[in-house]
Amino acid sequence: MTKLRNSVGERIRTIRKAKGLTQQQLAELSGLDDAYIGSVERGERNFSIDTLEKVLTALNVSISELMFSKEQMTKDETIRQEAIDEFVALTSRLNEEQIGILRRVSKEVSRAFE
């Protein structure tokens, strides 16, 4: 089970960083201690479902966004997933109109690469 715990911890760290949060900020948002957050991210803690729920709520992500295995991904897929994480973090601060604009811009950029 350590492998799963490490994977979840790494994924939490990746999402936290993509959202521009420090461990201290995530700890404050989740009501947990920052040292505890660090140990979760390093896979040192056998944490509860309740703790995971607090972290996911603080990060504003679903369990499905958390659960994927980097080990089964190619380098390109990993890079793509990291970009998606950053994109999701950026859009979480935008309103509906701003997201629409961003979608149109990203489509134009994508067409430029075709």
Tab-separated table of N, CA and C in Angstrom:
chain	number	residue	atom	x	y	z
A	1	MET	N	0.799	-1.196	0.000
A	1	MET	CA	0.000	0.000	0.000
A	1	MET	C	0.848	1.270	0.000
A	2	THR	N	2.102	1.164	0.346
A	2	THR	CA	2.971	2.338	0.370
A	2	THR	C	3.057	2.983	-1.008
A	3	LYS	N	3.030	2.172	-2.053
A	3	LYS	CA	3.115	2.702	-3.410
A	3	LYS	C	1.934	3.621	-3.705
A	4	LEU	N	0.730	3.216	-3.332
A	4	LEU	CA	-0.455	4.044	-3.533
A	4	LEU	C	-0.362	5.317	-2.696
A	5	ARG	N	0.048	5.189	-1.452
A	5	ARG	CA	0.180	6.347	-0.566
A	5	ARG	C	1.181	7.343	-1.140
A	6	ASN	N	2.301	6.849	-1.679
A	6	ASN	CA	3.294	7.728	-2.301
A	6	ASN	C	2.734	8.418	-3.532
A	7	SER	N	2.001	7.666	-4.354
A	7	SER	CA	1.413	8.237	-5.568
A	7	SER	C	0.409	9.328	-5.240
A	8	VAL	N	-0.437	9.080	-4.251
A	8	VAL	CA	-1.427	10.076	-3.848
A	8	VAL	C	-0.722	11.313	-3.286
A	9	GLY	N	0.288	11.101	-2.477
A	9	GLY	CA	1.042	12.225	-1.912
A	9	GLY	C	1.714	13.063	-2.982
A	10	GLU	N	2.319	12.403	-3.962
A	10	GLU	CA	2.961	13.118	-5.066
A	10	GLU	C	1.938	13.917	-5.865
A	11	ARG	N	0.777	13.322	-6.073
A	11	ARG	CA	-0.281	13.993	-6.838
A	11	ARG	C	-0.802	15.211	-6.089
A	12	ILE	N	-0.966	15.086	-4.777
A	12	ILE	CA	-1.381	16.230	-3.955
A	12	ILE	C	-0.356	17.350	-4.077
A	13	ARG	N	0.932	17.004	-4.008
A	13	ARG	CA	1.991	18.011	-4.134
A	13	ARG	C	1.931	18.692	-5.503
A	14	THR	N	1.757	17.915	-6.554
A	14	THR	CA	1.699	18.465	-7.910
A	14	THR	C	0.543	19.446	-8.060
A	15	ILE	N	-0.624	19.053	-7.562
A	15	ILE	CA	-1.801	19.920	-7.667
A	15	ILE	C	-1.610	21.170	-6.808
A	16	ARG	N	-1.078	20.992	-5.605
A	16	ARG	CA	-0.840	22.145	-4.718
A	16	ARG	C	0.068	23.157	-5.390
A	17	LYS	N	1.165	22.667	-5.973
A	17	LYS	CA	2.110	23.567	-6.634
A	17	LYS	C	1.498	24.218	-7.867
A	18	ALA	N	0.696	23.450	-8.621
A	18	ALA	CA	0.037	24.011	-9.804
A	18	ALA	C	-0.897	25.144	-9.414
A	19	LYS	N	-1.458	25.060	-8.231
A	19	LYS	CA	-2.359	26.101	-7.744
A	19	LYS	C	-1.602	27.230	-7.055
A	20	GLY	N	-0.280	27.108	-7.002
A	20	GLY	CA	0.540	28.166	-6.415
A	20	GLY	C	0.439	28.260	-4.904
A	21	LEU	N	0.125	27.142	-4.262
A	21	LEU	CA	-0.016	27.122	-2.809
A	21	LEU	C	1.224	26.557	-2.137
A	22	THR	N	1.548	27.086	-0.980
A	22	THR	CA	2.593	26.494	-0.149
A	22	THR	C	1.956	25.408	0.720
A	23	GLN	N	2.782	24.603	1.354
A	23	GLN	CA	2.249	23.608	2.281
A	23	GLN	C	1.521	24.300	3.424
A	24	GLN	N	2.046	25.424	3.875
A	24	GLN	CA	1.411	26.182	4.957
A	24	GLN	C	0.019	26.652	4.545
A	25	GLN	N	-0.094	27.169	3.330
A	25	GLN	CA	-1.398	27.641	2.854
A	25	GLN	C	-2.393	26.491	2.732
A	26	LEU	N	-1.935	25.360	2.198
A	26	LEU	CA	-2.815	24.198	2.095
A	26	LEU	C	-3.231	23.726	3.485
A	27	ALA	N	-2.306	23.757	4.423
A	27	ALA	CA	-2.618	23.358	5.794
A	27	ALA	C	-3.698	24.256	6.382
A	28	GLU	N	-3.573	25.554	6.176
A	28	GLU	CA	-4.574	26.484	6.693
A	28	GLU	C	-5.939	26.257	6.049
A	29	LEU	N	-5.947	26.056	4.733
A	29	LEU	CA	-7.210	25.834	4.025
A	29	LEU	C	-7.892	24.530	4.434
A	30	SER	N	-7.092	23.527	4.773
A	30	SER	CA	-7.643	22.206	5.099
A	30	SER	C	-7.840	21.986	6.595
A	31	GLY	N	-7.329	22.903	7.409
A	31	GLY	CA	-7.447	22.729	8.855
A	31	GLY	C	-6.483	21.692	9.408
A	32	LEU	N	-5.391	21.459	8.682
A	32	LEU	CA	-4.392	20.484	9.109
A	32	LEU	C	-3.070	21.201	9.391
A	33	ASP	N	-2.150	20.512	10.002
A	33	ASP	CA	-0.834	21.062	10.308
A	33	ASP	C	0.055	21.006	9.069
A	34	ASP	N	0.900	22.015	8.868
A	34	ASP	CA	1.749	22.030	7.676
A	34	ASP	C	2.756	20.882	7.668
A	35	ALA	N	3.249	20.478	8.833
A	35	ALA	CA	4.155	19.325	8.886
A	35	ALA	C	3.415	18.056	8.472
A	36	TYR	N	2.152	17.980	8.838
A	36	TYR	CA	1.318	16.836	8.448
A	36	TYR	C	1.138	16.803	6.933
A	37	ILE	N	0.874	17.961	6.336
A	37	ILE	CA	0.735	18.053	4.872
A	37	ILE	C	2.014	17.562	4.209
A	38	GLY	N	3.157	17.994	4.707
A	38	GLY	CA	4.443	17.562	4.152
A	38	GLY	C	4.622	16.057	4.225
A	39	SER	N	4.242	15.475	5.342
A	39	SER	CA	4.402	14.025	5.493
A	39	SER	C	3.424	13.262	4.596
A	40	VAL	N	2.241	13.829	4.354
A	40	VAL	CA	1.287	13.213	3.417
A	40	VAL	C	1.877	13.253	2.013
A	41	GLU	N	2.409	14.409	1.616
A	41	GLU	CA	2.974	14.553	0.276
A	41	GLU	C	4.174	13.625	0.054
A	42	ARG	N	4.921	13.353	1.088
A	42	ARG	CA	6.071	12.453	0.961
A	42	ARG	C	5.695	10.981	1.094
A	43	GLY	N	4.402	10.711	1.361
A	43	GLY	CA	3.940	9.332	1.497
A	43	GLY	C	4.308	8.707	2.816
A	44	GLU	N	4.606	9.533	3.814
A	44	GLU	CA	5.015	9.023	5.124
A	44	GLU	C	3.836	8.767	6.056
A	45	ARG	N	2.684	9.336	5.738
A	45	ARG	CA	1.506	9.226	6.602
A	45	ARG	C	0.478	8.279	6.013
A	46	ASN	N	-0.067	7.456	6.854
A	46	ASN	CA	-1.205	6.618	6.484
A	46	ASN	C	-2.451	7.388	6.907
A	47	PHE	N	-2.928	8.266	6.033
A	47	PHE	CA	-3.987	9.198	6.390
A	47	PHE	C	-5.371	8.608	6.130
A	48	SER	N	-6.359	9.212	6.759
A	48	SER	CA	-7.737	8.721	6.655
A	48	SER	C	-8.441	9.320	5.442
A	49	ILE	N	-9.573	8.739	5.117
A	49	ILE	CA	-10.437	9.261	4.057
A	49	ILE	C	-10.912	10.666	4.432
A	50	ASP	N	-11.176	10.885	5.709
A	50	ASP	CA	-11.611	12.207	6.163
A	50	ASP	C	-10.528	13.251	5.916
A	51	THR	N	-9.290	12.884	6.161
A	51	THR	CA	-8.174	13.797	5.907
A	51	THR	C	-8.039	14.060	4.416
A	52	LEU	N	-8.156	13.019	3.619
A	52	LEU	CA	-8.089	13.186	2.169
A	52	LEU	C	-9.191	14.125	1.690
A	53	GLU	N	-10.377	13.980	2.244
A	53	GLU	CA	-11.492	14.850	1.871
A	53	GLU	C	-11.180	16.307	2.210
A	54	LYS	N	-10.576	16.557	3.359
A	54	LYS	CA	-10.199	17.925	3.745
A	54	LYS	C	-9.205	18.510	2.750
A	55	VAL	N	-8.226	17.711	2.346
A	55	VAL	CA	-7.203	18.177	1.401
A	55	VAL	C	-7.828	18.439	0.036
A	56	LEU	N	-8.656	17.531	-0.443
A	56	LEU	CA	-9.299	17.705	-1.745
A	56	LEU	C	-10.212	18.925	-1.754
A	57	THR	N	-10.938	19.132	-0.668
A	57	THR	CA	-11.807	20.301	-0.560
A	57	THR	C	-10.970	21.580	-0.574
A	58	ALA	N	-9.871	21.585	0.162
A	58	ALA	CA	-8.992	22.759	0.202
A	58	ALA	C	-8.379	23.042	-1.168
A	59	LEU	N	-8.056	21.986	-1.911
A	59	LEU	CA	-7.485	22.146	-3.251
A	59	LEU	C	-8.556	22.390	-4.312
A	60	ASN	N	-9.811	22.169	-3.930
A	60	ASN	CA	-10.942	22.306	-4.851
A	60	ASN	C	-10.803	21.367	-6.054
A	61	VAL	N	-10.505	20.097	-5.766
A	61	VAL	CA	-10.411	19.074	-6.803
A	61	VAL	C	-11.240	17.862	-6.391
A	62	SER	N	-11.618	17.087	-7.386
A	62	SER	CA	-12.382	15.875	-7.124
A	62	SER	C	-11.428	14.693	-6.966
A	63	ILE	N	-11.958	13.624	-6.453
A	63	ILE	CA	-11.155	12.410	-6.289
A	63	ILE	C	-10.683	11.896	-7.644
A	64	SER	N	-11.501	12.079	-8.682
A	64	SER	CA	-11.107	11.595	-10.005
A	64	SER	C	-9.909	12.379	-10.556
A	65	GLU	N	-9.797	13.660	-10.193
A	65	GLU	CA	-8.649	14.452	-10.625
A	65	GLU	C	-7.378	14.004	-9.909
A	66	LEU	N	-7.550	13.422	-8.749
A	66	LEU	CA	-6.407	12.985	-7.957
A	66	LEU	C	-5.891	11.617	-8.392
A	67	MET	N	-6.791	10.741	-8.794
A	67	MET	CA	-6.446	9.338	-8.982
A	67	MET	C	-6.052	8.980	-10.411
A	68	PHE	N	-4.808	9.132	-10.698
A	68	PHE	CA	-4.244	8.587	-11.920
A	68	PHE	C	-2.795	8.257	-11.614
A	69	SER	N	-2.242	7.335	-12.358
A	69	SER	CA	-0.897	6.861	-12.072
A	69	SER	C	0.112	7.418	-13.067
A	70	LYS	N	1.040	8.209	-12.558
A	70	LYS	CA	2.113	8.736	-13.397
A	70	LYS	C	2.983	7.599	-13.951
A	71	GLU	N	3.106	6.562	-13.183
A	71	GLU	CA	3.973	5.446	-13.564
A	71	GLU	C	3.509	4.776	-14.847
A	72	GLN	N	2.221	4.857	-15.142
A	72	GLN	CA	1.683	4.232	-16.338
A	72	GLN	C	1.572	5.210	-17.501
A	73	MET	N	2.095	6.409	-17.304
A	73	MET	CA	1.998	7.438	-18.331
A	73	MET	C	3.338	7.618	-19.038
A	74	THR	N	3.266	7.986	-20.309
A	74	THR	CA	4.487	8.329	-21.037
A	74	THR	C	4.933	9.715	-20.589
A	75	LYS	N	6.118	10.102	-20.990
A	75	LYS	CA	6.623	11.431	-20.642
A	75	LYS	C	5.701	12.513	-21.194
A	76	ASP	N	5.259	12.359	-22.445
A	76	ASP	CA	4.348	13.336	-23.048
A	76	ASP	C	3.033	13.419	-22.286
A	77	GLU	N	2.490	12.281	-21.867
A	77	GLU	CA	1.240	12.275	-21.105
A	77	GLU	C	1.416	12.959	-19.751
A	78	THR	N	2.563	12.732	-19.130
A	78	THR	CA	2.849	13.368	-17.845
A	78	THR	C	2.936	14.876	-17.999
A	79	ILE	N	3.639	15.341	-19.023
A	79	ILE	CA	3.753	16.778	-19.288
A	79	ILE	C	2.374	17.367	-19.570
A	80	ARG	N	1.582	16.655	-20.344
A	80	ARG	CA	0.229	17.112	-20.666
A	80	ARG	C	-0.613	17.222	-19.398
A	81	GLN	N	-0.534	16.236	-18.522
A	81	GLN	CA	-1.326	16.257	-17.285
A	81	GLN	C	-0.884	17.409	-16.385
A	82	GLU	N	0.408	17.679	-16.327
A	82	GLU	CA	0.896	18.809	-15.528
A	82	GLU	C	0.362	20.126	-16.079
A	83	ALA	N	0.314	20.245	-17.410
A	83	ALA	CA	-0.238	21.457	-18.034
A	83	ALA	C	-1.726	21.587	-17.722
A	84	ILE	N	-2.443	20.469	-17.736
A	84	ILE	CA	-3.869	20.485	-17.411
A	84	ILE	C	-4.071	20.940	-15.967
A	85	ASP	N	-3.240	20.430	-15.068
A	85	ASP	CA	-3.334	20.841	-13.660
A	85	ASP	C	-3.158	22.350	-13.517
A	86	GLU	N	-2.174	22.898	-14.224
A	86	GLU	CA	-1.937	24.339	-14.162
A	86	GLU	C	-3.119	25.105	-14.761
A	87	PHE	N	-3.651	24.601	-15.865
A	87	PHE	CA	-4.790	25.239	-16.521
A	87	PHE	C	-6.010	25.253	-15.603
A	88	VAL	N	-6.262	24.132	-14.947
A	88	VAL	CA	-7.391	24.046	-14.012
A	88	VAL	C	-7.190	25.034	-12.868
A	89	ALA	N	-5.976	25.120	-12.365
A	89	ALA	CA	-5.695	26.067	-11.282
A	89	ALA	C	-5.937	27.502	-11.732
A	90	LEU	N	-5.527	27.825	-12.943
A	90	LEU	CA	-5.736	29.182	-13.461
A	90	LEU	C	-7.219	29.492	-13.635
A	91	THR	N	-7.964	28.556	-14.165
A	91	THR	CA	-9.378	28.819	-14.441
A	91	THR	C	-10.232	28.854	-13.182
A	92	SER	N	-9.741	28.307	-12.091
A	92	SER	CA	-10.543	28.304	-10.860
A	92	SER	C	-10.773	29.711	-10.330
A	93	ARG	N	-9.972	30.664	-10.779
A	93	ARG	CA	-10.119	32.053	-10.322
A	93	ARG	C	-10.909	32.918	-11.303
A	94	LEU	N	-11.355	32.333	-12.395
A	94	LEU	CA	-12.017	33.100	-13.447
A	94	LEU	C	-13.525	32.916	-13.415
A	95	ASN	N	-14.232	33.917	-13.934
A	95	ASN	CA	-15.678	33.782	-14.051
A	95	ASN	C	-16.016	33.122	-15.390
A	96	GLU	N	-17.295	32.892	-15.628
A	96	GLU	CA	-17.741	32.163	-16.820
A	96	GLU	C	-17.320	32.864	-18.115
A	97	GLU	N	-17.457	34.168	-18.155
A	97	GLU	CA	-17.085	34.922	-19.354
A	97	GLU	C	-15.580	34.821	-19.629
A	98	GLN	N	-14.788	34.944	-18.584
A	98	GLN	CA	-13.333	34.860	-18.737
A	98	GLN	C	-12.907	33.471	-19.204
A	99	ILE	N	-13.574	32.454	-18.700
A	99	ILE	CA	-13.262	31.085	-19.130
A	99	ILE	C	-13.602	30.913	-20.604
A	100	GLY	N	-14.719	31.476	-21.040
A	100	GLY	CA	-15.086	31.423	-22.458
A	100	GLY	C	-14.024	32.061	-23.337
A	101	ILE	N	-13.518	33.205	-22.922
A	101	ILE	CA	-12.451	33.887	-23.668
A	101	ILE	C	-11.205	33.014	-23.709
A	102	LEU	N	-10.850	32.457	-22.579
A	102	LEU	CA	-9.662	31.604	-22.515
A	102	LEU	C	-9.813	30.381	-23.413
A	103	ARG	N	-10.989	29.807	-23.467
A	103	ARG	CA	-11.232	28.656	-24.341
A	103	ARG	C	-11.043	29.041	-25.804
A	104	ARG	N	-11.579	30.197	-26.199
A	104	ARG	CA	-11.433	30.645	-27.584
A	104	ARG	C	-9.960	30.906	-27.926
A	105	VAL	N	-9.246	31.516	-26.999
A	105	VAL	CA	-7.821	31.782	-27.225
A	105	VAL	C	-7.053	30.474	-27.363
A	106	SER	N	-7.347	29.507	-26.494
A	106	SER	CA	-6.617	28.237	-26.559
A	106	SER	C	-6.919	27.490	-27.860
A	107	LYS	N	-8.149	27.601	-28.372
A	107	LYS	CA	-8.492	26.976	-29.652
A	107	LYS	C	-7.701	27.625	-30.780
A	108	GLU	N	-7.569	28.949	-30.737
A	108	GLU	CA	-6.793	29.660	-31.778
A	108	GLU	C	-5.319	29.270	-31.713
A	109	VAL	N	-4.794	29.163	-30.528
A	109	VAL	CA	-3.400	28.748	-30.366
A	109	VAL	C	-3.212	27.333	-30.911
A	110	SER	N	-4.155	26.458	-30.588
A	110	SER	CA	-4.097	25.075	-31.062
A	110	SER	C	-4.116	25.025	-32.598
A	111	ARG	N	-4.973	25.829	-33.201
A	111	ARG	CA	-5.029	25.867	-34.678
A	111	ARG	C	-3.710	26.341	-35.274
A	112	ALA	N	-3.027	27.239	-34.587
A	112	ALA	CA	-1.743	27.766	-35.086
A	112	ALA	C	-0.685	26.660	-35.168
A	113	PHE	N	-0.843	25.599	-34.372
A	113	PHE	CA	0.120	24.502	-34.376
A	113	PHE	C	-0.224	23.419	-35.384
A	114	GLU	N	-1.360	23.520	-36.045
A	114	GLU	CA	-1.769	22.490	-36.995
A	114	GLU	C	-1.034	22.626	-38.306
